[in-house]
PDB file of C-alpha atoms and ligand atoms in Angstrom:
ATOM      1  CA  MET A   1       0.000   0.000   0.000  1.00  0.00           C
ATOM      2  CA  ILE A   2       1.821   3.067  -1.291  1.00  0.00           C
ATOM      3  CA  MET A   3       0.081   5.580   1.017  1.00  0.00           C
ATOM      4  CA  ASN A   4       0.680   3.657   4.248  1.00  0.00           C
ATOM      5  CA  GLY A   5       1.518   6.089   7.045  1.00  0.00           C
ATOM      6  CA  LYS A   6       0.522   9.122   4.953  1.00  0.00           C
ATOM      7  CA  LYS A   7      -2.042  11.666   6.141  1.00  0.00           C
ATOM      8  CA  GLY A   8      -3.840  14.198   3.978  1.00  0.00           C
ATOM      9  CA  LEU A   9      -6.558  16.808   3.588  1.00  0.00           C
ATOM     10  CA  ILE A  10      -9.158  16.325   0.845  1.00  0.00           C
ATOM     11  CA  VAL A  11     -10.889  19.551  -0.253  1.00  0.00           C
ATOM     12  CA  GLY A  12     -13.665  19.322  -2.845  1.00  0.00           C
ATOM     13  CA  VAL A  13     -15.931  16.384  -2.057  1.00  0.00           C
ATOM     14  CA  ALA A  14     -19.539  17.331  -2.822  1.00  0.00           C
ATOM     15  CA  ASN A  15     -20.853  13.794  -3.350  1.00  0.00           C
ATOM     16  CA  ALA A  16     -19.776  10.317  -4.480  1.00  0.00           C
ATOM     17  CA  LYS A  17     -19.462  11.553  -8.071  1.00  0.00           C
ATOM     18  CA  SER A  18     -16.830  14.163  -7.160  1.00  0.00           C
ATOM     19  CA  ILE A  19     -13.312  13.727  -8.489  1.00  0.00           C
ATOM     20  CA  ALA A  20     -12.145  14.340  -4.897  1.00  0.00           C
ATOM     21  CA  TYR A  21     -14.200  11.282  -3.869  1.00  0.00           C
ATOM     22  CA  GLY A  22     -12.361   9.154  -6.455  1.00  0.00           C
ATOM     23  CA  ILE A  23      -9.031  10.394  -5.098  1.00  0.00           C
ATOM     24  CA  ALA A  24     -10.062   9.858  -1.458  1.00  0.00           C
ATOM     25  CA  GLU A  25     -11.223   6.332  -2.299  1.00  0.00           C
ATOM     26  CA  GLN A  26      -7.801   5.405  -3.685  1.00  0.00           C
ATOM     27  CA  CYS A  27      -5.981   7.168  -0.803  1.00  0.00           C
ATOM     28  CA  HIS A  28      -8.007   5.062   1.639  1.00  0.00           C
ATOM     29  CA  LYS A  29      -7.374   1.855  -0.321  1.00  0.00           C
ATOM     30  CA  GLN A  30      -3.659   2.612  -0.285  1.00  0.00           C
ATOM     31  CA  GLY A  31      -3.577   3.129   3.477  1.00  0.00           C
ATOM     32  CA  ALA A  32      -3.736   6.927   3.947  1.00  0.00           C
ATOM     33  CA  LYS A  33      -5.464   8.625   6.891  1.00  0.00           C
ATOM     34  CA  LEU A  34      -7.741  11.456   5.738  1.00  0.00           C
ATOM     35  CA  ALA A  35      -9.494  14.645   6.804  1.00  0.00           C
ATOM     36  CA  PHE A  36     -12.212  16.247   4.677  1.00  0.00           C
ATOM     37  CA  THR A  37     -13.835  19.652   4.233  1.00  0.00           C
ATOM     38  CA  PHE A  38     -17.344  20.685   3.250  1.00  0.00           C
ATOM     39  CA  LEU A  39     -18.462  23.970   1.698  1.00  0.00           C
ATOM     40  CA  ASN A  40     -21.730  24.540   3.550  1.00  0.00           C
ATOM     41  CA  ASP A  41     -24.337  22.865   5.771  1.00  0.00           C
ATOM     42  CA  ALA A  42     -26.157  21.332   2.809  1.00  0.00           C
ATOM     43  CA  LEU A  43     -22.954  19.542   1.777  1.00  0.00           C
ATOM     44  CA  LYS A  44     -21.967  18.644   5.359  1.00  0.00           C
ATOM     45  CA  LYS A  45     -24.674  15.957   5.334  1.00  0.00           C
ATOM     46  CA  ARG A  46     -23.135  14.487   2.190  1.00  0.00           C
ATOM     47  CA  VAL A  47     -19.483  14.728   3.216  1.00  0.00           C
ATOM     48  CA  GLU A  48     -19.766  13.268   6.750  1.00  0.00           C
ATOM     49  CA  PRO A  49     -20.926   9.809   5.622  1.00  0.00           C
ATOM     50  CA  ILE A  50     -18.306   9.824   2.853  1.00  0.00           C
ATOM     51  CA  ALA A  51     -15.593  10.616   5.407  1.00  0.00           C
ATOM     52  CA  ALA A  52     -16.897   7.756   7.573  1.00  0.00           C
ATOM     53  CA  GLU A  53     -16.811   5.427   4.540  1.00  0.00           C
ATOM     54  CA  PHE A  54     -13.100   6.193   4.320  1.00  0.00           C
ATOM     55  CA  GLY A  55     -12.492   5.717   8.047  1.00  0.00           C
ATOM     56  CA  SER A  56     -12.369   9.420   8.974  1.00  0.00           C
ATOM     57  CA  LYS A  57     -14.291  11.463  11.518  1.00  0.00           C
ATOM     58  CA  PHE A  58     -12.381  14.647  10.726  1.00  0.00           C
ATOM     59  CA  VAL A  59     -14.633  16.937   8.712  1.00  0.00           C
ATOM     60  CA  TYR A  60     -14.175  20.720   8.706  1.00  0.00           C
ATOM     61  CA  GLU A  61     -16.219  23.569   7.264  1.00  0.00           C
ATOM     62  CA  LEU A  62     -14.165  25.350   4.599  1.00  0.00           C
ATOM     63  CA  ASP A  63     -15.297  27.971   2.129  1.00  0.00           C
ATOM     64  CA  VAL A  64     -12.049  28.895   0.384  1.00  0.00           C
ATOM     65  CA  ASN A  65     -13.293  32.496   0.140  1.00  0.00           C
ATOM     66  CA  ASN A  66     -13.739  32.735   3.914  1.00  0.00           C
ATOM     67  CA  ASN A  67     -10.586  33.949   5.704  1.00  0.00           C
ATOM     68  CA  ALA A  68     -11.825  32.835   9.118  1.00  0.00           C
ATOM     69  CA  HIS A  69     -12.135  29.258   7.817  1.00  0.00           C
ATOM     70  CA  LEU A  70      -8.652  29.386   6.305  1.00  0.00           C
ATOM     71  CA  GLU A  71      -7.102  30.885   9.449  1.00  0.00           C
ATOM     72  CA  THR A  72      -8.318  28.032  11.664  1.00  0.00           C
ATOM     73  CA  ILE A  73      -7.805  25.026   9.378  1.00  0.00           C
ATOM     74  CA  ALA A  74      -4.164  24.315  10.306  1.00  0.00           C
ATOM     75  CA  ASP A  75      -4.959  24.219  14.043  1.00  0.00           C
ATOM     76  CA  LYS A  76      -7.844  21.820  13.441  1.00  0.00           C
ATOM     77  CA  ILE A  77      -5.647  19.536  11.348  1.00  0.00           C
ATOM     78  CA  LYS A  78      -2.874  19.678  13.956  1.00  0.00           C
ATOM     79  CA  ALA A  79      -5.273  18.743  16.768  1.00  0.00           C
ATOM     80  CA  ASP A  80      -6.776  15.800  14.857  1.00  0.00           C
ATOM     81  CA  LEU A  81      -3.967  14.451  12.680  1.00  0.00           C
ATOM     82  CA  GLY A  82      -0.768  16.274  13.611  1.00  0.00           C
ATOM     83  CA  GLU A  83       1.393  17.099  10.593  1.00  0.00           C
ATOM     84  CA  ILE A  84       0.098  15.918   7.229  1.00  0.00           C
ATOM     85  CA  ASP A  85       1.724  14.744   4.003  1.00  0.00           C
ATOM     86  CA  PHE A  86      -0.596  16.008   1.283  1.00  0.00           C
ATOM     87  CA  ILE A  87      -3.398  18.342   0.212  1.00  0.00           C
ATOM     88  CA  VAL A  88      -5.900  17.636  -2.559  1.00  0.00           C
ATOM     89  CA  HIS A  89      -7.423  20.845  -3.974  1.00  0.00           C
ATOM     90  CA  ALA A  90     -10.414  19.890  -6.149  1.00  0.00           C
ATOM     91  CA  VAL A  91     -12.288  23.185  -6.077  1.00  0.00           C
ATOM     92  CA  ALA A  92     -13.703  25.306  -8.882  1.00  0.00           C
ATOM     93  CA  TYR A  93     -16.666  27.589  -9.359  1.00  0.00           C
ATOM     94  CA  ALA A  94     -17.962  30.037 -11.947  1.00  0.00           C
ATOM     95  CA  PRO A  95     -21.461  31.541 -12.141  1.00  0.00           C
ATOM     96  CA  LYS A  96     -23.570  29.412 -14.509  1.00  0.00           C
ATOM     97  CA  GLU A  97     -24.320  32.305 -16.881  1.00  0.00           C
ATOM     98  CA  ALA A  98     -20.567  32.710 -17.506  1.00  0.00           C
ATOM     99  CA  LEU A  99     -20.454  29.134 -18.859  1.00  0.00           C
ATOM    100  CA  GLU A 100     -23.113  29.817 -21.497  1.00  0.00           C
ATOM    101  CA  GLY A 101     -22.987  32.088 -24.508  1.00  0.00           C
ATOM    102  CA  GLU A 102     -19.917  33.950 -25.663  1.00  0.00           C
ATOM    103  CA  PHE A 103     -16.760  34.450 -23.605  1.00  0.00           C
ATOM    104  CA  ILE A 104     -16.618  38.099 -24.657  1.00  0.00           C
ATOM    105  CA  ASN A 105     -19.707  38.793 -22.552  1.00  0.00           C
ATOM    106  CA  THR A 106     -18.153  37.544 -19.284  1.00  0.00           C
ATOM    107  CA  THR A 107     -18.808  40.105 -16.564  1.00  0.00           C
ATOM    108  CA  LYS A 108     -16.054  41.429 -14.293  1.00  0.00           C
ATOM    109  CA  GLU A 109     -17.960  39.988 -11.350  1.00  0.00           C
ATOM    110  CA  ALA A 110     -18.139  36.472 -12.854  1.00  0.00           C
ATOM    111  CA  PHE A 111     -14.473  36.689 -13.871  1.00  0.00           C
ATOM    112  CA  ASP A 112     -13.389  37.642 -10.347  1.00  0.00           C
ATOM    113  CA  ILE A 113     -15.517  34.923  -8.735  1.00  0.00           C
ATOM    114  CA  ALA A 114     -14.139  32.237 -11.058  1.00  0.00           C
ATOM    115  CA  MET A 115     -10.521  33.307 -10.577  1.00  0.00           C
ATOM    116  CA  GLY A 116     -10.836  33.779  -6.807  1.00  0.00           C
ATOM    117  CA  THR A 117     -12.544  30.482  -6.095  1.00  0.00           C
ATOM    118  CA  SER A 118     -10.789  28.325  -8.683  1.00  0.00           C
ATOM    119  CA  VAL A 119      -7.242  29.772  -8.772  1.00  0.00           C
ATOM    120  CA  TYR A 120      -6.431  32.003  -5.812  1.00  0.00           C
ATOM    121  CA  SER A 121      -7.795  29.296  -3.512  1.00  0.00           C
ATOM    122  CA  LEU A 122      -4.871  27.028  -4.429  1.00  0.00           C
ATOM    123  CA  LEU A 123      -2.485  29.643  -3.012  1.00  0.00           C
ATOM    124  CA  SER A 124      -4.568  30.593   0.004  1.00  0.00           C
ATOM    125  CA  LEU A 125      -5.338  26.988   0.960  1.00  0.00           C
ATOM    126  CA  THR A 126      -1.727  25.859   0.545  1.00  0.00           C
ATOM    127  CA  ARG A 127      -0.470  28.847   2.569  1.00  0.00           C
ATOM    128  CA  ALA A 128      -3.014  28.185   5.317  1.00  0.00           C
ATOM    129  CA  VAL A 129      -2.090  24.491   5.619  1.00  0.00           C
ATOM    130  CA  LEU A 130       1.666  24.992   5.156  1.00  0.00           C
ATOM    131  CA  PRO A 131       2.434  25.176   8.925  1.00  0.00           C
ATOM    132  CA  VAL A 132       1.246  21.559   9.261  1.00  0.00           C
ATOM    133  CA  LEU A 133       2.473  20.251   5.896  1.00  0.00           C
ATOM    134  CA  LYS A 134       5.510  17.983   6.231  1.00  0.00           C
ATOM    135  CA  GLU A 135       8.733  18.393   4.340  1.00  0.00           C
ATOM    136  CA  GLY A 136       8.486  15.995   1.403  1.00  0.00           C
ATOM    137  CA  GLY A 137       4.767  16.758   1.149  1.00  0.00           C
ATOM    138  CA  SER A 138       2.637  16.945  -1.975  1.00  0.00           C
ATOM    139  CA  VAL A 139      -0.081  19.337  -3.187  1.00  0.00           C
ATOM    140  CA  LEU A 140      -2.384  18.243  -6.002  1.00  0.00           C
ATOM    141  CA  THR A 141      -4.963  20.292  -7.910  1.00  0.00           C
ATOM    142  CA  LEU A 142      -7.309  19.520 -10.813  1.00  0.00           C
ATOM    143  CA  SER A 143      -7.196  21.190 -14.202  1.00  0.00           C
ATOM    144  CA  TYR A 144      -8.824  20.740 -17.592  1.00  0.00           C
ATOM    145  CA  LEU A 145      -7.805  21.005 -21.250  1.00  0.00           C
ATOM    146  CA  GLY A 146     -10.077  24.064 -21.575  1.00  0.00           C
ATOM    147  CA  GLY A 147      -7.166  25.988 -19.958  1.00  0.00           C
ATOM    148  CA  PRO A 148      -4.454  25.588 -22.587  1.00  0.00           C
ATOM    149  CA  LYS A 149      -6.931  25.078 -25.495  1.00  0.00           C
ATOM    150  CA  PHE A 150     -10.359  26.308 -26.567  1.00  0.00           C
ATOM    151  CA  VAL A 151     -13.270  24.077 -25.511  1.00  0.00           C
ATOM    152  CA  PRO A 152     -16.861  25.196 -26.272  1.00  0.00           C
ATOM    153  CA  HIS A 153     -18.710  26.783 -23.302  1.00  0.00           C
ATOM    154  CA  TYR A 154     -15.734  26.500 -20.930  1.00  0.00           C
ATOM    155  CA  ASN A 155     -15.204  30.265 -21.272  1.00  0.00           C
ATOM    156  CA  VAL A 156     -13.997  31.923 -18.067  1.00  0.00           C
ATOM    157  CA  MET A 157     -13.200  28.529 -16.514  1.00  0.00           C
ATOM    158  CA  GLY A 158     -10.721  28.026 -19.351  1.00  0.00           C
ATOM    159  CA  VAL A 159      -8.952  31.235 -18.400  1.00  0.00           C
ATOM    160  CA  ALA A 160      -9.078  30.158 -14.743  1.00  0.00           C
ATOM    161  CA  LYS A 161      -7.550  26.756 -15.541  1.00  0.00           C
ATOM    162  CA  ALA A 162      -4.762  28.405 -17.578  1.00  0.00           C
ATOM    163  CA  ALA A 163      -4.021  30.602 -14.550  1.00  0.00           C
ATOM    164  CA  LEU A 164      -4.258  27.592 -12.223  1.00  0.00           C
ATOM    165  CA  GLU A 165      -1.693  25.684 -14.286  1.00  0.00           C
ATOM    166  CA  SER A 166       0.626  28.687 -14.122  1.00  0.00           C
ATOM    167  CA  ALA A 167       0.021  28.947 -10.367  1.00  0.00           C
ATOM    168  CA  VAL A 168       1.101  25.288 -10.060  1.00  0.00           C
ATOM    169  CA  ARG A 169       4.467  26.193 -11.603  1.00  0.00           C
ATOM    170  CA  TYR A 170       5.016  29.281  -9.432  1.00  0.00           C
ATOM    171  CA  LEU A 171       3.990  27.451  -6.261  1.00  0.00           C
ATOM    172  CA  ALA A 172       6.194  24.490  -7.216  1.00  0.00           C
ATOM    173  CA  HIS A 173       9.142  26.862  -7.340  1.00  0.00           C
ATOM    174  CA  ASP A 174       8.311  28.570  -4.022  1.00  0.00           C
ATOM    175  CA  LEU A 175       7.731  25.335  -2.129  1.00  0.00           C
ATOM    176  CA  GLY A 176      10.552  23.415  -3.785  1.00  0.00           C
ATOM    177  CA  ALA A 177      12.913  24.871  -1.203  1.00  0.00           C
ATOM    178  CA  LYS A 178      10.855  23.083   1.475  1.00  0.00           C
ATOM    179  CA  ASN A 179      10.854  19.869  -0.578  1.00  0.00           C
ATOM    180  CA  ILE A 180       7.092  20.192  -1.086  1.00  0.00           C
ATOM    181  CA  ARG A 181       5.841  19.245  -4.550  1.00  0.00           C
ATOM    182  CA  VAL A 182       2.920  20.881  -6.397  1.00  0.00           C
ATOM    183  CA  ASN A 183       1.289  19.213  -9.400  1.00  0.00           C
ATOM    184  CA  ALA A 184      -1.990  19.108 -11.303  1.00  0.00           C
ATOM    185  CA  ILE A 185      -3.947  16.364 -12.980  1.00  0.00           C
ATOM    186  CA  SER A 186      -5.712  17.558 -16.104  1.00  0.00           C
ATOM    187  CA  ALA A 187      -8.706  15.235 -16.135  1.00  0.00           C
ATOM    188  CA  GLY A 188     -10.913  14.409 -19.093  1.00  0.00           C
ATOM    189  CA  PRO A 189     -14.586  15.378 -18.783  1.00  0.00           C
ATOM    190  CA  ILE A 190     -16.557  13.574 -16.047  1.00  0.00           C
ATOM    191  CA  LYS A 191     -20.229  14.057 -15.174  1.00  0.00           C
ATOM    192  CA  THR A 192     -20.018  15.735 -11.755  1.00  0.00           C
ATOM    193  CA  LEU A 193     -21.962  18.490 -10.019  1.00  0.00           C
ATOM    194  CA  ALA A 194     -19.490  21.155 -11.218  1.00  0.00           C
ATOM    195  CA  ALA A 195     -19.639  19.826 -14.788  1.00  0.00           C
ATOM    196  CA  SER A 196     -23.430  20.065 -14.831  1.00  0.00           C
ATOM    197  CA  GLY A 197     -23.029  23.857 -15.052  1.00  0.00           C
ATOM    198  CA  ILE A 198     -21.231  23.603 -18.395  1.00  0.00           C
ATOM    199  CA  GLY A 199     -23.394  23.959 -21.506  1.00  0.00           C
ATOM    200  CA  ASP A 200     -23.684  20.963 -23.904  1.00  0.00           C
ATOM    201  CA  PHE A 201     -21.698  18.809 -21.471  1.00  0.00           C
ATOM    202  CA  ARG A 202     -23.214  15.610 -22.920  1.00  0.00           C
ATOM    203  CA  MET A 203     -21.872  16.582 -26.337  1.00  0.00           C
ATOM    204  CA  ILE A 204     -18.422  17.237 -24.853  1.00  0.00           C
ATOM    205  CA  LEU A 205     -18.473  13.811 -23.161  1.00  0.00           C
ATOM    206  CA  ARG A 206     -19.502  12.031 -26.376  1.00  0.00           C
ATOM    207  CA  TYR A 207     -16.957  13.934 -28.474  1.00  0.00           C
ATOM    208  CA  ASN A 208     -14.134  13.019 -26.079  1.00  0.00           C
ATOM    209  CA  GLU A 209     -15.270   9.402 -25.976  1.00  0.00           C
ATOM    210  CA  VAL A 210     -15.228   8.903 -29.755  1.00  0.00           C
ATOM    211  CA  ASN A 211     -12.107  10.983 -30.364  1.00  0.00           C
ATOM    212  CA  SER A 212      -9.782   9.772 -27.574  1.00  0.00           C
ATOM    213  CA  PRO A 213      -7.233   7.025 -28.319  1.00  0.00           C
ATOM    214  CA  LEU A 214      -8.751   4.767 -25.619  1.00  0.00           C
ATOM    215  CA  LYS A 215     -12.274   5.342 -27.063  1.00  0.00           C
ATOM    216  CA  ARG A 216     -13.869   5.985 -23.684  1.00  0.00           C
ATOM    217  CA  ASN A 217     -14.172   8.681 -21.044  1.00  0.00           C
ATOM    218  CA  VAL A 218     -12.201   8.678 -17.807  1.00  0.00           C
ATOM    219  CA  SER A 219     -13.770   7.764 -14.466  1.00  0.00           C
ATOM    220  CA  THR A 220     -13.089   9.291 -11.065  1.00  0.00           C
ATOM    221  CA  GLU A 221     -11.356   5.961 -10.330  1.00  0.00           C
ATOM    222  CA  ASP A 222      -8.934   6.567 -13.231  1.00  0.00           C
ATOM    223  CA  VAL A 223      -8.122  10.013 -11.834  1.00  0.00           C
ATOM    224  CA  GLY A 224      -7.859   8.672  -8.269  1.00  0.00           C
ATOM    225  CA  LYS A 225      -5.380   5.970  -9.280  1.00  0.00           C
ATOM    226  CA  SER A 226      -3.136   8.441 -11.120  1.00  0.00           C
ATOM    227  CA  ALA A 227      -3.332  10.775  -8.136  1.00  0.00           C
ATOM    228  CA  MET A 228      -1.668   8.060  -6.028  1.00  0.00           C
ATOM    229  CA  TYR A 229       1.504   8.499  -8.062  1.00  0.00           C
ATOM    230  CA  LEU A 230       1.636  12.282  -7.648  1.00  0.00           C
ATOM    231  CA  LEU A 231       0.645  12.228  -3.965  1.00  0.00           C
ATOM    232  CA  SER A 232       3.001   9.412  -2.951  1.00  0.00           C
ATOM    233  CA  ASP A 233       6.786   9.111  -2.831  1.00  0.00           C
ATOM    234  CA  LEU A 234       6.666   7.412  -6.243  1.00  0.00           C
ATOM    235  CA  ALA A 235       6.714  10.958  -7.693  1.00  0.00           C
ATOM    236  CA  SER A 236       9.395  12.275  -5.297  1.00  0.00           C
ATOM    237  CA  GLY A 237      11.242  13.938  -8.188  1.00  0.00           C
ATOM    238  CA  VAL A 238       8.154  15.396  -9.912  1.00  0.00           C
ATOM    239  CA  THR A 239       6.890  18.940  -9.348  1.00  0.00           C
ATOM    240  CA  GLY A 240       5.223  21.713 -11.358  1.00  0.00           C
ATOM    241  CA  GLU A 241       3.736  19.137 -13.755  1.00  0.00           C
ATOM    242  CA  ILE A 242       0.354  19.056 -15.472  1.00  0.00           C
ATOM    243  CA  HIS A 243      -0.367  15.337 -15.874  1.00  0.00           C
ATOM    244  CA  TYR A 244      -3.150  14.407 -18.315  1.00  0.00           C
ATOM    245  CA  VAL A 245      -5.577  11.683 -17.266  1.00  0.00           C
ATOM    246  CA  ASP A 246      -7.951  11.870 -20.218  1.00  0.00           C
ATOM    247  CA  CYS A 247      -7.729   8.578 -22.145  1.00  0.00           C
ATOM    248  CA  GLY A 248      -5.175  10.349 -24.346  1.00  0.00           C
ATOM    249  CA  TYR A 249      -7.613  12.904 -25.795  1.00  0.00           C
ATOM    250  CA  ASN A 250      -5.111  15.800 -25.511  1.00  0.00           C
ATOM    251  CA  ILE A 251      -2.622  14.201 -27.926  1.00  0.00           C
ATOM    252  CA  MET A 252      -5.048  14.297 -30.855  1.00  0.00           C
ATOM    253  CA  GLY A 253      -4.100  16.833 -33.519  1.00  0.00           C
ATOM    254  CA  MET A 254      -7.061  15.806 -35.661  1.00  0.00           C
ATOM    255  CA  ALA A 255     -10.389  14.256 -34.716  1.00  0.00           C
ATOM    256  CA  ASP A 256     -11.183  10.605 -35.532  1.00  0.00           C
ATOM    257  CA  ILE A 257     -14.791  11.584 -36.176  1.00  0.00           C
ATOM    258  CA  ALA A 258     -15.543  14.270 -38.782  1.00  0.00           C
ATOM    259  CA  VAL A 259     -18.633  15.632 -40.543  1.00  0.00           C
ATOM    260  CA  ASP A 260     -19.164  15.100 -44.306  1.00  0.00           C
ATOM    261  CA  GLU A 261     -20.621  17.580 -46.833  1.00  0.00           C
ATOM    262  CA  ASN A 262     -24.153  16.341 -45.988  1.00  0.00           C
ATOM    263  CA  GLY A 263     -23.683  16.904 -42.265  1.00  0.00           C
ATOM    264  CA  ASN A 264     -23.297  13.186 -41.430  1.00  0.00           C
ATOM    265  CA  THR A 265     -20.688  12.065 -38.889  1.00  0.00           C
ATOM    266  CA  ILE A 266     -18.059   9.856 -40.509  1.00  0.00           C
ATOM    267  CA  LEU A 267     -14.606   8.526 -39.707  1.00  0.00           C
ATOM    268  CA  ALA A 268     -12.191  11.397 -40.400  1.00  0.00           C
ATOM    269  CA  MET A 269      -9.853   9.102 -42.344  1.00  0.00           C
ATOM    270  CA  ASP A 270     -12.739   8.354 -44.787  1.00  0.00           C
ATOM    271  CA  ALA A 271     -13.376  12.085 -45.427  1.00  0.00           C
ATOM    272  CA  LYS A 272     -12.443  13.104 -49.010  1.00  0.00           C
TER     273      LYS A 272
HETATM  274  N1  NAD B 301     -15.777  17.112 -14.004  1.00  0.00           N
HETATM  275  C1  NAD B 301     -14.928  17.392 -14.979  1.00  0.00           C
HETATM  276  O1  NAD B 301     -15.207  17.142 -16.155  1.00  0.00           O
HETATM  277  C2  NAD B 301     -13.583  17.976 -14.650  1.00  0.00           C
HETATM  278  C3  NAD B 301     -12.548  17.840 -15.580  1.00  0.00           C
HETATM  279  C4  NAD B 301     -11.296  18.386 -15.275  1.00  0.00           C
HETATM  280  C5  NAD B 301     -11.116  19.067 -14.077  1.00  0.00           C
HETATM  281  N2  NAD B 301     -12.158  19.188 -13.190  1.00  0.00           N
HETATM  282  C6  NAD B 301     -11.911  19.905 -11.948  1.00  0.00           C
HETATM  283  O2  NAD B 301     -12.006  19.007 -10.858  1.00  0.00           O
HETATM  284  C7  NAD B 301     -12.267  19.760  -9.676  1.00  0.00           C
HETATM  285  C8  NAD B 301     -13.381  19.095  -8.893  1.00  0.00           C
HETATM  286  O3  NAD B 301     -14.602  19.238  -9.603  1.00  0.00           O
HETATM  287  P1  NAD B 301     -15.626  18.023  -9.833  1.00  0.00           P
HETATM  288  O4  NAD B 301     -15.816  17.904 -11.297  1.00  0.00           O
HETATM  289  O5  NAD B 301     -15.257  16.855  -9.024  1.00  0.00           O
HETATM  290  O6  NAD B 301     -17.011  18.646  -9.325  1.00  0.00           O
HETATM  291  P2  NAD B 301     -17.683  18.704  -7.851  1.00  0.00           P
HETATM  292  O7  NAD B 301     -18.842  19.618  -8.016  1.00  0.00           O
HETATM  293  O8  NAD B 301     -17.949  17.348  -7.353  1.00  0.00           O
HETATM  294  O9  NAD B 301     -16.546  19.378  -6.979  1.00  0.00           O
HETATM  295  C9  NAD B 301     -16.318  20.761  -6.937  1.00  0.00           C
HETATM  296  C10 NAD B 301     -16.118  21.090  -5.487  1.00  0.00           C
HETATM  297  O10 NAD B 301     -15.761  22.458  -5.331  1.00  0.00           O
HETATM  298  C11 NAD B 301     -16.313  22.852  -4.103  1.00  0.00           C
HETATM  299  N3  NAD B 301     -16.364  24.314  -3.975  1.00  0.00           N
HETATM  300  C12 NAD B 301     -16.950  25.209  -4.823  1.00  0.00           C
HETATM  301  N4  NAD B 301     -16.817  26.461  -4.326  1.00  0.00           N
HETATM  302  C13 NAD B 301     -16.130  26.332  -3.155  1.00  0.00           C
HETATM  303  C14 NAD B 301     -15.688  27.244  -2.165  1.00  0.00           C
HETATM  304  N5  NAD B 301     -15.941  28.555  -2.250  1.00  0.00           N
HETATM  305  N6  NAD B 301     -15.012  26.772  -1.090  1.00  0.00           N
HETATM  306  C15 NAD B 301     -14.755  25.442  -0.957  1.00  0.00           C
HETATM  307  N7  NAD B 301     -15.152  24.524  -1.860  1.00  0.00           N
HETATM  308  C16 NAD B 301     -15.841  24.969  -2.939  1.00  0.00           C
HETATM  309  C17 NAD B 301     -17.686  22.219  -4.094  1.00  0.00           C
HETATM  310  O11 NAD B 301     -18.234  22.165  -2.796  1.00  0.00           O
HETATM  311  C18 NAD B 301     -17.365  20.850  -4.639  1.00  0.00           C
HETATM  312  O12 NAD B 301     -17.079  19.953  -3.589  1.00  0.00           O
HETATM  313  C19 NAD B 301     -12.568  21.191 -10.148  1.00  0.00           C
HETATM  314  O13 NAD B 301     -11.391  21.971 -10.043  1.00  0.00           O
HETATM  315  C20 NAD B 301     -12.914  20.982 -11.613  1.00  0.00           C
HETATM  316  O14 NAD B 301     -12.714  22.141 -12.395  1.00  0.00           O
HETATM  317  C21 NAD B 301     -13.373  18.644 -13.454  1.00  0.00           C
END
């Protein structure tokens, strides 16, 4: 069990479909001891039984935009677990209207909310937990291809993910001196609560399925298993990386499925 003796904080479980759930599940399987956070009272009822499922009774309220929550999190972790080995940051939010229509119409308010909650929170959370994060520790966040490339409807979240990936590199440099690693997994599309806010998400899922080399979509289990590498000592020499877990979709320079002159979907290699 590669996470035996490791302890970590999982931020971003909303329900059993969350990517953070898939990561927590694998952490538990591999022997890690966990603490969890919940955003609000409605989610507390969901997160507590999930924590119990993974052998944890340590569940803290944490809105990443609330300074009082951030200021007290390290003391809570210290009291319950002592020093920890890793943080999973699986948090993102943008107002729904910013994920529909054209990017050019994004309001300043929606832009600030998306950047604050989805990008700045990686810095503020890491800084808040740093006093109880061990040397040799690991921080992991979740990105998406809509950051480095255009993806329909992803809009301001694309800009946020691009900034998040840059933040991973800057944080990796800062924390490298403490031998703490910072990496991201860029996951393929998965039907979660956060994803339900993205327009035409079913189309995005289908498109990725038919056009990825593995001809399927990723599961939270796929992401969780890859997270074990980045969170454990197996990746002791890896930091500042964006690791794709997307059935290979990001390597495609041309789609397998194309549209012919009559509007029918066909294999791209059969297109004349
Ligand atoms: N689902 C996908 O297709 C996909 C693909 C690539 C990356 N991601 C990323 O994975 C991460 C997890 O998302 P998910 O898809 O599992 O959805 P999810 O809805 O299950 O998780 C998002 C989490 O963010 C939390 N959150 C939102 N605002 C918060 C705040 N102010 N303070 C604290 N927590 C807050 C929510 O409570 C929730 O637990 C996100 O960063 C998302 O962008 C998702």
